[in-house]
Amino acid sequence: MSASSPMTVGAAFERVARLYPDHEAAVDSGTRLTFADLDDASRRCVTLLRELGVTPGDRVALLTLPSTVHLVAWLSVVRLGAIPVVLHTRETAQLQVRLCEKFEVDTVLYDRSLANVAHSMTEQCARPLSMVALRSAAPPGTASDGGPELPRDLAAHDPAAYLHQPAEDDPAVIILSSGTTSLPKGLVHSHRNLIDASRTALALYAGLRPGQRVIVPYSTAFTASYATILPFLNAGACTVFLEKFDLANYQSTIRAERITHVSLTPTMWRKLLNLPAAPDTYDSVTVAQFAAEPMDSTTLQKIRETVATTVVQAYGSTETLAFVTVNVTADMDGDRLVSVGRPFVNTEVRIIRRGGTVDDILPTGSLGEVAVNSPHVAQQVWGDDKVTASLLHTAEDGRRWWRSGDLGRLDEGGFLFLEGRSDDMIISGGINIMPTAIEEVLLSHPSVVEAAVVGLPHPDWGEQVHAFVVTNDPNLTGADFENFAVSSALSGYQRPREYHIVDSLPRTATNKLSRRVLRESALPPR
């Protein structure tokens, strides 16, 4: 890239704001911002934050809901040269304090609806915290404490004329892992990471261009939120936020805002498709996308028939920021319906031997660990060289690979098939059993909303297959599901030995299934 066109978030946004000043950039239930509005508001916020003492390189925490004011705050932190750390909103104040201490945070921008947690953070944190309130359309939690508030106080600050000019490989953001068993990791991504990822995602969003509109149902801390907002921001398109996710509201917003691109996890898709919809609800939708976990073929077909003929599946992670592979409707035939697709441009996937090095490459069709080389891979795990070394490995040719911990295989066409996490494998009587094939069968049952399969200890077999099922028919029993499994293509050793009918499945902060919690819930107390 030339010096006049650096691959930085600020430079990319300024280009779009110049080209499309009057195009809508962000919408929520109470506010609509053009790119000119967003440019002006974020520059004013830069001035406000500078007055609070925020300087380039500082880490700034955001405890925010999906909203236009979140985007203003996030963009202003990046344009100032500081590093945003978006916190998971469902965590306790105690954990948030530990994160602020870990990342040496001095400034927290929080949504007024989360004021109780924010105030508790200031009381518990050993570091003095400067607090800035954000008023989204969500009901505020407590009365204002008299400190700065956005967007109320922006008019009193002049737009910053000078903005920090980072290097392309300078840290731009720290994105948190889900942190289900310990303090979340902080994955450091550079400006180059973010811009390259957003440009590459144009393939995922099928020719993204100004005027198109996406609805964001994800928490602001989720990698999926970054992977959705950044490409649309970079292309001069519009992001529509939902402060609080509700399926009925999501559905009505698609219709009212003429949304062109929709993105949900498979679990959310299954629930959405069970809602009644007016005939024209999805008329504006051109692309339906999903990621985060495997999709069953029954739900996939319903999406194609009901929402959009162009369906895109993608695979990625917090470590890769954007997506690693993509599978589009035209490629989804036969067995490839359940593939997560082929690698993105400039991305390479290899299957390596479990326990081996990234150079221990397995033959086509073999099951092993998925490793990824991509310009989107994180620079490091903040403050943890040991964890960084466990995730990011250098091959003999000098290239850096992310070891995913996911099990998968590549077919002769380069399509990746995921078989679950390496620690999800069930070994029963010496036979390796992956949960995904069993879950696919259970999800094809017309009354099953969600299903998950885990292995539980057994004195004779080592492990035994157990299924956890969420159903919309309260009369169904384990015997009904056993009969269904017997009539399916599952082999005898794959069939669950016990069915647990539950109200819901446990999920991590990033909405991924937690098999660990399932296993623990089914074990007898010690």
CSV table of C-alpha atoms in Angstrom, one decimal, residues 20-482:
chain,number,residue,atom,x,y,z
A,20,TYR,CA,-20.7,8.7,1.0
A,21,PRO,CA,-21.4,11.4,3.5
A,22,ASP,CA,-25.1,11.3,3.1
A,23,HIS,CA,-25.5,7.5,3.2
A,24,GLU,CA,-26.9,6.0,6.3
A,25,ALA,CA,-24.1,4.4,8.4
A,26,ALA,CA,-25.8,3.2,11.5
A,27,VAL,CA,-29.4,2.9,12.8
A,28,ASP,CA,-30.9,1.7,16.1
A,29,SER,CA,-34.4,2.0,17.6
A,30,GLY,CA,-33.9,5.7,18.5
A,31,THR,CA,-31.2,7.2,16.2
A,32,ARG,CA,-30.1,7.3,12.6
A,33,LEU,CA,-26.6,8.4,11.6
A,34,THR,CA,-25.2,9.2,8.2
A,35,PHE,CA,-21.5,8.7,7.6
A,36,ALA,CA,-21.0,12.5,8.0
A,37,ASP,CA,-22.9,12.3,11.3
A,38,LEU,CA,-20.7,9.4,12.5
A,39,ASP,CA,-17.5,11.2,11.4
A,40,ASP,CA,-18.5,14.4,13.3
A,41,ALA,CA,-19.7,12.6,16.4
A,42,SER,CA,-16.6,10.4,16.7
A,43,ARG,CA,-14.3,13.4,16.2
A,44,ARG,CA,-16.1,15.2,19.0
A,45,CYS,CA,-15.8,12.1,21.2
A,46,VAL,CA,-12.1,12.1,20.5
A,47,THR,CA,-11.8,15.6,21.9
A,48,LEU,CA,-13.8,14.6,25.0
A,49,LEU,CA,-11.7,11.5,25.7
A,50,ARG,CA,-8.5,13.5,25.3
A,51,GLU,CA,-9.8,15.9,27.9
A,52,LEU,CA,-10.2,12.9,30.2
A,53,GLY,CA,-6.5,12.1,29.7
A,54,VAL,CA,-6.8,9.2,27.2
A,55,THR,CA,-3.7,8.9,25.0
A,56,PRO,CA,-2.6,6.7,22.1
A,57,GLY,CA,-1.9,3.1,23.3
A,58,ASP,CA,-4.1,3.3,26.3
A,59,ARG,CA,-6.6,0.5,26.8
A,60,VAL,CA,-10.2,1.7,27.0
A,61,ALA,CA,-13.0,-0.6,28.2
A,62,LEU,CA,-16.5,-0.5,26.6
A,63,LEU,CA,-19.4,-2.0,28.5
A,64,THR,CA,-21.9,-1.4,25.7
A,65,LEU,CA,-25.0,-2.6,24.0
A,66,PRO,CA,-25.4,-2.8,20.2
A,67,SER,CA,-26.3,0.8,19.3
A,68,THR,CA,-25.3,3.8,17.3
A,69,VAL,CA,-23.7,5.4,20.4
A,70,HIS,CA,-21.6,2.2,20.8
A,71,LEU,CA,-20.2,2.6,17.3
A,72,VAL,CA,-19.5,6.3,17.9
A,73,ALA,CA,-17.6,5.5,21.1
A,74,TRP,CA,-15.7,2.5,19.6
A,75,LEU,CA,-14.7,4.5,16.5
A,76,SER,CA,-13.5,7.4,18.6
A,77,VAL,CA,-11.3,5.3,20.7
A,78,VAL,CA,-9.7,3.8,17.6
A,79,ARG,CA,-9.3,7.2,15.9
A,80,LEU,CA,-7.7,8.6,19.0
A,81,GLY,CA,-5.1,5.8,18.9
A,82,ALA,CA,-6.2,4.0,22.0
A,83,ILE,CA,-7.1,0.3,22.1
A,84,PRO,CA,-10.8,-0.6,22.8
A,85,VAL,CA,-11.5,-3.7,24.9
A,86,VAL,CA,-15.2,-4.5,24.6
A,87,LEU,CA,-16.4,-6.3,27.7
A,88,HIS,CA,-19.0,-9.1,27.7
A,89,THR,CA,-22.1,-7.5,29.3
A,90,ARG,CA,-23.4,-10.6,31.1
A,91,GLU,CA,-20.3,-11.0,33.3
A,92,THR,CA,-20.2,-9.9,36.9
A,93,ALA,CA,-18.7,-6.6,38.1
A,94,GLN,CA,-16.0,-8.6,39.9
A,95,LEU,CA,-14.8,-10.2,36.6
A,96,GLN,CA,-15.0,-6.9,34.8
A,97,VAL,CA,-12.7,-5.4,37.4
A,98,ARG,CA,-10.2,-8.2,37.0
A,99,LEU,CA,-10.2,-7.5,33.2
A,100,CYS,CA,-9.7,-3.7,33.8
A,101,GLU,CA,-6.7,-4.5,36.0
A,102,LYS,CA,-5.3,-7.1,33.6
A,103,PHE,CA,-5.4,-4.6,30.7
A,104,GLU,CA,-4.5,-1.6,32.8
A,105,VAL,CA,-7.7,0.2,31.9
A,106,ASP,CA,-8.2,3.7,33.3
A,107,THR,CA,-11.4,4.7,31.3
A,108,VAL,CA,-14.7,2.8,30.9
A,109,LEU,CA,-17.4,3.8,28.5
A,110,TYR,CA,-20.7,2.1,29.7
A,111,ASP,CA,-24.3,2.0,28.6
A,112,ARG,CA,-26.6,3.7,31.1
A,113,SER,CA,-28.7,0.5,31.2
A,114,LEU,CA,-25.6,-1.2,32.7
A,115,ALA,CA,-25.0,1.5,35.3
A,116,ASN,CA,-25.3,-0.8,38.3
A,117,VAL,CA,-22.5,-3.0,37.1
A,118,ALA,CA,-20.4,0.1,36.1
A,119,HIS,CA,-20.8,1.7,39.5
A,120,SER,CA,-19.9,-1.5,41.2
A,121,MET,CA,-16.8,-1.7,39.1
A,122,THR,CA,-15.6,1.7,40.3
A,123,GLU,CA,-16.2,0.6,43.9
A,124,GLN,CA,-14.2,-2.6,43.5
A,125,CYS,CA,-11.4,-1.6,41.2
A,126,ALA,CA,-8.0,-0.8,42.8
A,127,ARG,CA,-7.3,1.4,39.8
A,128,PRO,CA,-9.3,4.7,39.7
A,129,LEU,CA,-11.6,4.5,36.7
A,130,SER,CA,-12.9,7.5,34.7
A,131,MET,CA,-16.4,6.6,33.7
A,132,VAL,CA,-18.3,7.9,30.6
A,133,ALA,CA,-22.0,7.1,30.3
A,134,LEU,CA,-23.6,6.2,26.9
A,135,ARG,CA,-27.3,6.7,26.6
A,136,SER,CA,-28.7,4.2,24.1
A,137,ALA,CA,-32.4,3.6,23.6
A,138,ALA,CA,-32.3,1.0,26.4
A,139,PRO,CA,-33.9,2.1,29.7
A,140,PRO,CA,-31.2,3.5,32.0
A,141,GLY,CA,-30.3,1.5,35.1
A,142,THR,CA,-29.8,4.3,37.6
A,143,ALA,CA,-29.7,8.1,37.7
A,144,SER,CA,-26.7,9.9,36.1
A,145,ASP,CA,-23.7,10.3,38.4
A,146,GLY,CA,-23.0,13.7,36.9
A,147,GLY,CA,-20.1,12.6,34.7
A,148,PRO,CA,-19.8,12.9,30.9
A,149,GLU,CA,-22.6,11.3,28.9
A,150,LEU,CA,-22.8,10.5,25.2
A,151,PRO,CA,-24.3,11.7,22.9
A,152,ARG,CA,-25.5,14.5,25.2
A,153,ASP,CA,-22.2,16.2,25.8
A,154,LEU,CA,-20.7,15.9,22.3
A,155,ALA,CA,-22.1,19.3,21.1
A,156,ALA,CA,-20.0,21.0,23.8
A,157,HIS,CA,-16.8,19.6,22.2
A,158,ASP,CA,-15.2,20.7,19.0
A,159,PRO,CA,-14.5,17.9,16.4
A,160,ALA,CA,-10.9,16.8,16.6
A,161,ALA,CA,-9.0,18.2,13.6
A,162,TYR,CA,-5.9,16.0,14.3
A,163,LEU,CA,-6.3,12.3,14.6
A,164,HIS,CA,-3.6,9.8,15.5
A,165,GLN,CA,-2.0,8.1,12.5
A,166,PRO,CA,-1.0,4.6,13.6
A,167,ALA,CA,1.2,2.2,11.7
A,168,GLU,CA,-0.6,-0.6,9.9
A,169,ASP,CA,0.7,-3.3,12.3
A,170,ASP,CA,0.0,-1.3,15.5
A,171,PRO,CA,-2.6,-2.9,17.8
A,172,ALA,CA,-6.1,-1.7,16.9
A,173,VAL,CA,-8.3,-3.8,19.2
A,174,ILE,CA,-8.3,-6.4,21.9
A,175,ILE,CA,-11.1,-8.9,21.5
A,176,LEU,CA,-12.0,-11.1,24.4
A,177,SER,CA,-12.5,-14.9,24.2
A,178,SER,CA,-15.6,-16.4,25.9
A,179,GLY,CA,-13.8,-17.2,29.2
A,180,THR,CA,-16.0,-19.9,30.5
A,181,THR,CA,-13.5,-21.5,32.8
A,182,SER,CA,-11.1,-18.6,33.6
A,183,LEU,CA,-10.4,-15.0,32.9
A,184,PRO,CA,-11.1,-14.3,29.1
A,185,LYS,CA,-8.0,-14.1,26.9
A,186,GLY,CA,-7.4,-10.9,25.1
A,187,LEU,CA,-6.6,-11.4,21.4
A,188,VAL,CA,-4.7,-8.5,19.9
A,189,HIS,CA,-5.5,-7.6,16.3
A,190,SER,CA,-3.7,-4.9,14.3
A,191,HIS,CA,-5.2,-2.3,12.0
A,192,ARG,CA,-4.0,-4.4,9.0
A,193,ASN,CA,-5.9,-7.4,10.5
A,194,LEU,CA,-9.1,-5.4,10.7
A,195,ILE,CA,-8.9,-3.8,7.2
A,196,ASP,CA,-7.8,-7.0,5.4
A,197,ALA,CA,-10.5,-9.0,7.2
A,198,SER,CA,-13.3,-6.5,6.3
A,199,ARG,CA,-12.2,-6.4,2.6
A,200,THR,CA,-12.0,-10.1,2.4
A,201,ALA,CA,-15.5,-10.4,3.9
A,202,LEU,CA,-16.8,-8.8,0.8
A,203,ALA,CA,-16.8,-12.3,-0.7
A,204,LEU,CA,-18.9,-13.6,2.2
A,205,TYR,CA,-21.5,-10.8,1.8
A,206,ALA,CA,-21.8,-11.3,-1.9
A,207,GLY,CA,-20.7,-8.1,-3.5
A,208,LEU,CA,-21.3,-5.8,-0.6
A,209,ARG,CA,-21.9,-2.2,-1.7
A,210,PRO,CA,-23.3,1.2,-0.5
A,211,GLY,CA,-27.0,1.2,0.3
A,212,GLN,CA,-27.1,-2.4,1.5
A,213,ARG,CA,-28.2,-3.0,5.1
A,214,VAL,CA,-27.3,-5.6,7.8
A,215,ILE,CA,-28.9,-6.2,11.1
A,216,VAL,CA,-26.7,-7.0,14.1
A,217,PRO,CA,-28.1,-9.3,16.7
A,218,TYR,CA,-24.8,-10.0,18.4
A,219,SER,CA,-23.3,-8.6,21.6
A,220,THR,CA,-20.8,-5.9,21.0
A,221,ALA,CA,-18.0,-8.0,22.5
A,222,PHE,CA,-18.5,-11.0,20.1
A,223,THR,CA,-16.1,-11.5,17.2
A,224,ALA,CA,-19.3,-11.9,15.1
A,225,SER,CA,-20.1,-8.3,15.8
A,226,TYR,CA,-16.8,-7.1,14.5
A,227,ALA,CA,-17.0,-9.5,11.5
A,228,THR,CA,-20.4,-8.0,10.6
A,229,ILE,CA,-20.0,-4.3,11.4
A,230,LEU,CA,-16.5,-3.7,9.9
A,231,PRO,CA,-17.2,-4.9,6.3
A,232,PHE,CA,-20.4,-2.8,6.1
A,233,LEU,CA,-18.6,0.3,7.6
A,234,ASN,CA,-15.8,-0.2,5.2
A,235,ALA,CA,-18.1,-0.5,2.2
A,236,GLY,CA,-20.3,2.5,2.9
A,237,ALA,CA,-23.2,0.3,3.8
A,238,CYS,CA,-25.5,0.6,6.8
A,239,THR,CA,-25.5,-1.3,10.1
A,240,VAL,CA,-28.8,-1.7,12.0
A,241,PHE,CA,-28.5,-2.4,15.7
A,242,LEU,CA,-30.8,-4.1,18.1
A,243,GLU,CA,-30.1,-2.9,21.7
A,244,LYS,CA,-31.7,-6.1,23.0
A,245,PHE,CA,-32.1,-9.2,21.0
A,246,ASP,CA,-35.7,-10.5,20.7
A,247,LEU,CA,-36.7,-12.8,17.8
A,248,ALA,CA,-40.0,-11.0,17.2
A,249,ASN,CA,-38.3,-7.6,17.1
A,250,TYR,CA,-35.5,-9.0,14.9
A,251,GLN,CA,-38.1,-10.3,12.5
A,252,SER,CA,-40.1,-7.0,12.4
A,253,THR,CA,-36.9,-4.9,12.0
A,254,ILE,CA,-35.9,-6.9,9.0
A,255,ARG,CA,-39.2,-6.0,7.3
A,256,ALA,CA,-39.3,-2.3,8.5
A,257,GLU,CA,-35.7,-1.5,7.7
A,258,ARG,CA,-35.5,-3.4,4.4
A,259,ILE,CA,-32.6,-5.5,5.6
A,260,THR,CA,-30.5,-7.1,2.8
A,261,HIS,CA,-28.2,-9.2,4.9
A,262,VAL,CA,-29.1,-11.3,7.9
A,263,SER,CA,-26.7,-13.3,10.1
A,264,LEU,CA,-27.6,-15.6,13.0
A,265,THR,CA,-26.1,-18.6,14.8
A,266,PRO,CA,-27.7,-22.0,13.9
A,267,THR,CA,-29.5,-22.0,17.2
A,268,MET,CA,-31.0,-18.6,16.6
A,269,TRP,CA,-32.0,-19.6,13.0
A,270,ARG,CA,-33.9,-22.6,14.3
A,271,LYS,CA,-35.9,-20.5,16.7
A,272,LEU,CA,-36.6,-17.7,14.2
A,273,LEU,CA,-37.9,-20.2,11.6
A,274,ASN,CA,-40.4,-21.4,14.2
A,275,LEU,CA,-42.0,-17.9,14.4
A,276,PRO,CA,-44.9,-17.1,12.1
A,277,ALA,CA,-44.0,-14.5,9.4
A,278,ALA,CA,-45.9,-12.3,7.0
A,279,PRO,CA,-45.4,-13.3,3.4
A,280,ASP,CA,-43.2,-10.3,2.6
A,281,THR,CA,-41.1,-10.4,5.8
A,282,TYR,CA,-37.9,-11.5,4.1
A,283,ASP,CA,-38.5,-9.9,0.6
A,284,SER,CA,-35.6,-7.5,1.0
A,285,VAL,CA,-33.1,-10.2,2.1
A,286,THR,CA,-30.6,-11.2,-0.5
A,287,VAL,CA,-28.1,-13.1,1.7
A,288,ALA,CA,-28.6,-15.2,4.8
A,289,GLN,CA,-25.5,-16.2,6.8
A,290,PHE,CA,-24.6,-18.4,9.7
A,291,ALA,CA,-21.5,-19.4,11.7
A,292,ALA,CA,-20.3,-20.3,15.2
A,293,GLU,CA,-21.4,-23.9,15.1
A,294,PRO,CA,-22.4,-26.5,12.5
A,295,MET,CA,-25.8,-26.2,10.8
A,296,ASP,CA,-28.1,-29.2,10.4
A,297,SER,CA,-29.3,-29.7,6.8
A,298,THR,CA,-33.0,-29.5,7.8
A,299,THR,CA,-32.7,-25.9,9.0
A,300,LEU,CA,-30.4,-25.0,6.1
A,301,GLN,CA,-33.1,-26.1,3.7
A,302,LYS,CA,-35.7,-24.1,5.5
A,303,ILE,CA,-33.6,-20.9,5.3
A,304,ARG,CA,-33.2,-21.4,1.5
A,305,GLU,CA,-36.9,-21.9,1.1
A,306,THR,CA,-38.1,-19.2,3.5
A,307,VAL,CA,-35.5,-16.4,3.8
A,308,ALA,CA,-33.1,-16.2,0.9
A,309,THR,CA,-31.9,-18.5,-1.9
A,310,THR,CA,-28.3,-17.3,-1.3
A,311,VAL,CA,-27.1,-18.8,2.0
A,312,VAL,CA,-23.6,-18.5,3.2
A,313,GLN,CA,-21.9,-20.6,5.9
A,314,ALA,CA,-18.6,-19.5,7.4
A,315,TYR,CA,-16.0,-20.7,9.9
A,316,GLY,CA,-13.8,-18.5,12.0
A,317,SER,CA,-12.8,-17.6,15.5
A,318,THR,CA,-11.7,-14.8,17.8
A,319,GLU,CA,-8.1,-15.8,16.9
A,320,THR,CA,-8.8,-15.2,13.2
A,321,LEU,CA,-11.1,-12.2,13.6
A,322,ALA,CA,-12.8,-12.8,10.3
A,323,PHE,CA,-13.8,-16.0,8.6
A,324,VAL,CA,-11.4,-18.7,7.6
A,325,THR,CA,-13.7,-20.6,5.2
A,326,VAL,CA,-16.9,-19.9,3.4
A,327,ASN,CA,-19.6,-22.1,1.8
A,328,VAL,CA,-22.1,-20.4,-0.5
A,329,THR,CA,-25.4,-21.8,-1.8
A,330,ALA,CA,-24.0,-22.7,-5.2
A,331,ASP,CA,-21.5,-25.0,-3.6
A,332,MET,CA,-23.9,-26.6,-1.1
A,333,ASP,CA,-24.8,-29.9,-2.8
A,334,GLY,CA,-24.8,-33.4,-1.5
A,335,ASP,CA,-22.3,-34.0,1.3
A,336,ARG,CA,-21.1,-30.5,1.0
A,337,LEU,CA,-24.3,-29.2,2.5
A,338,VAL,CA,-22.7,-29.7,5.9
A,339,SER,CA,-19.2,-28.4,4.9
A,340,VAL,CA,-18.1,-25.0,6.2
A,341,GLY,CA,-16.6,-24.4,2.8
A,342,ARG,CA,-13.3,-23.5,1.2
A,343,PRO,CA,-10.7,-21.1,2.5
A,344,PHE,CA,-11.1,-17.4,1.9
A,345,VAL,CA,-8.6,-15.5,-0.4
A,346,ASN,CA,-5.1,-15.4,1.1
A,347,THR,CA,-6.1,-18.0,3.7
A,348,GLU,CA,-4.8,-21.6,3.8
A,349,VAL,CA,-6.2,-24.5,5.8
A,350,ARG,CA,-4.3,-27.7,6.6
A,351,ILE,CA,-5.2,-30.8,8.6
A,352,ILE,CA,-2.4,-31.8,11.0
A,353,ARG,CA,-1.9,-34.8,13.2
A,354,ARG,CA,-3.2,-34.3,16.7
A,355,GLY,CA,-0.3,-33.8,19.1
A,356,GLY,CA,2.0,-33.2,16.2
A,357,THR,CA,3.5,-30.0,14.7
A,358,VAL,CA,1.9,-27.7,12.1
A,359,ASP,CA,4.2,-29.4,9.6
A,360,ASP,CA,2.7,-32.9,10.3
A,361,ILE,CA,0.2,-32.6,7.5
A,362,LEU,CA,-2.3,-35.4,7.0
A,363,PRO,CA,-3.5,-36.8,3.6
A,364,THR,CA,-6.8,-35.6,2.0
A,365,GLY,CA,-9.8,-37.1,3.8
A,366,SER,CA,-8.0,-37.7,7.1
A,367,LEU,CA,-9.4,-36.5,10.4
A,368,GLY,CA,-7.1,-34.2,12.3
A,369,GLU,CA,-6.7,-30.8,13.9
A,370,VAL,CA,-7.5,-27.7,11.8
A,371,ALA,CA,-4.6,-25.3,11.4
A,372,VAL,CA,-5.0,-21.9,9.7
A,373,ASN,CA,-2.5,-19.4,8.0
A,374,SER,CA,-4.2,-16.1,7.3
A,375,PRO,CA,-3.5,-12.3,7.4
A,376,HIS,CA,-6.3,-12.1,9.9
A,377,VAL,CA,-4.7,-14.2,12.6
A,378,ALA,CA,-4.2,-12.3,15.8
A,379,GLN,CA,-0.8,-10.9,16.6
A,380,GLN,CA,-0.7,-12.3,20.2
A,381,VAL,CA,-2.6,-13.0,23.4
A,382,TRP,CA,-2.2,-9.8,25.5
A,383,GLY,CA,0.3,-10.3,28.3
A,384,ASP,CA,0.5,-14.1,28.0
A,385,ASP,CA,3.5,-15.4,26.0
A,386,LYS,CA,2.7,-19.0,27.1
A,387,VAL,CA,-0.8,-19.0,25.7
A,388,THR,CA,0.3,-17.2,22.6
A,389,ALA,CA,2.9,-19.9,22.0
A,390,SER,CA,0.2,-22.6,22.4
A,391,LEU,CA,-2.1,-21.1,19.8
A,392,LEU,CA,0.3,-19.6,17.2
A,393,HIS,CA,3.0,-21.8,15.7
A,394,THR,CA,5.7,-21.1,13.2
A,395,ALA,CA,6.1,-23.8,10.4
A,396,GLU,CA,9.4,-24.8,8.9
A,397,ASP,CA,8.9,-22.4,6.1
A,398,GLY,CA,8.6,-19.5,8.5
A,399,ARG,CA,4.8,-19.0,8.1
A,400,ARG,CA,2.7,-18.6,11.2
A,401,TRP,CA,-0.3,-20.9,11.8
A,402,TRP,CA,-3.2,-20.8,14.3
A,403,ARG,CA,-3.9,-24.2,15.9
A,404,SER,CA,-7.6,-24.3,16.3
A,405,GLY,CA,-8.2,-27.3,18.5
A,406,ASP,CA,-11.1,-28.2,16.1
A,407,LEU,CA,-11.2,-31.5,14.4
A,408,GLY,CA,-11.9,-31.6,10.7
A,409,ARG,CA,-11.1,-33.1,7.3
A,410,LEU,CA,-10.6,-31.7,3.8
A,411,ASP,CA,-12.1,-33.3,0.7
A,412,GLU,CA,-10.5,-33.4,-2.7
A,413,GLY,CA,-12.1,-30.1,-3.6
A,414,GLY,CA,-10.6,-28.3,-0.6
A,415,PHE,CA,-13.9,-28.2,1.3
A,416,LEU,CA,-13.5,-28.3,5.1
A,417,PHE,CA,-15.8,-30.5,7.2
A,418,LEU,CA,-15.7,-29.9,10.9
A,419,GLU,CA,-16.2,-32.8,13.3
A,420,GLY,CA,-16.2,-30.9,16.6
A,421,ARG,CA,-13.5,-30.0,19.1
A,422,SER,CA,-10.7,-32.4,19.9
A,423,ASP,CA,-12.0,-32.7,23.4
A,424,ASP,CA,-15.5,-33.4,22.2
A,425,MET,CA,-14.6,-36.8,20.8
A,426,ILE,CA,-16.3,-39.7,22.6
A,427,ILE,CA,-14.3,-42.9,22.9
A,428,SER,CA,-16.6,-45.8,23.7
A,429,GLY,CA,-15.3,-49.3,23.7
A,430,GLY,CA,-12.3,-48.1,21.8
A,431,ILE,CA,-14.3,-46.5,19.0
A,432,ASN,CA,-14.0,-42.8,18.2
A,433,ILE,CA,-17.4,-41.1,18.0
A,434,MET,CA,-18.0,-37.5,17.0
A,435,PRO,CA,-21.1,-35.8,18.3
A,436,THR,CA,-22.0,-33.8,15.1
A,437,ALA,CA,-23.3,-36.8,13.1
A,438,ILE,CA,-25.6,-37.8,15.9
A,439,GLU,CA,-26.8,-34.2,16.5
A,440,GLU,CA,-27.6,-33.9,12.8
A,441,VAL,CA,-30.0,-36.8,13.0
A,442,LEU,CA,-31.7,-35.6,16.2
A,443,LEU,CA,-32.2,-32.1,14.7
A,444,SER,CA,-34.0,-33.6,11.8
A,445,HIS,CA,-36.8,-34.6,14.2
A,446,PRO,CA,-39.6,-32.2,13.6
A,447,SER,CA,-40.1,-31.5,17.3
A,448,VAL,CA,-36.5,-30.9,18.2
A,449,VAL,CA,-35.4,-27.3,18.7
A,450,GLU,CA,-31.8,-28.0,19.9
A,451,ALA,CA,-29.7,-31.1,20.5
A,452,ALA,CA,-26.3,-31.8,21.9
A,453,VAL,CA,-24.4,-35.0,22.4
A,454,VAL,CA,-21.5,-35.7,24.9
A,455,GLY,CA,-19.7,-38.6,26.3
A,456,LEU,CA,-20.1,-39.5,30.0
A,457,PRO,CA,-17.9,-42.0,32.0
A,458,HIS,CA,-18.9,-45.6,31.9
A,459,PRO,CA,-17.1,-48.4,33.9
A,460,ASP,CA,-17.1,-50.9,31.1
A,461,TRP,CA,-17.0,-48.8,27.9
A,462,GLY,CA,-14.9,-45.9,29.0
A,463,GLU,CA,-17.5,-43.4,27.8
A,464,GLN,CA,-21.1,-43.7,26.8
A,465,VAL,CA,-23.1,-41.5,24.4
A,466,HIS,CA,-25.7,-39.2,26.1
A,467,ALA,CA,-28.0,-36.8,24.2
A,468,PHE,CA,-29.5,-33.6,25.6
A,469,VAL,CA,-32.6,-32.5,23.7
A,470,VAL,CA,-34.8,-29.3,23.7
A,471,THR,CA,-38.2,-30.1,22.3
A,472,ASN,CA,-41.4,-28.2,21.6
A,473,ASP,CA,-43.5,-31.2,22.4
A,474,PRO,CA,-43.7,-31.9,26.1
A,475,ASN,CA,-45.2,-35.4,25.6
A,476,LEU,CA,-42.0,-36.8,23.9
A,477,THR,CA,-39.9,-39.2,25.9
A,478,GLY,CA,-36.5,-40.7,25.7
A,479,ALA,CA,-38.1,-43.8,24.2
A,480,ASP,CA,-39.5,-41.8,21.4
A,481,PHE,CA,-36.1,-40.4,20.5
A,482,GLU,CA,-34.5,-43.9,20.7
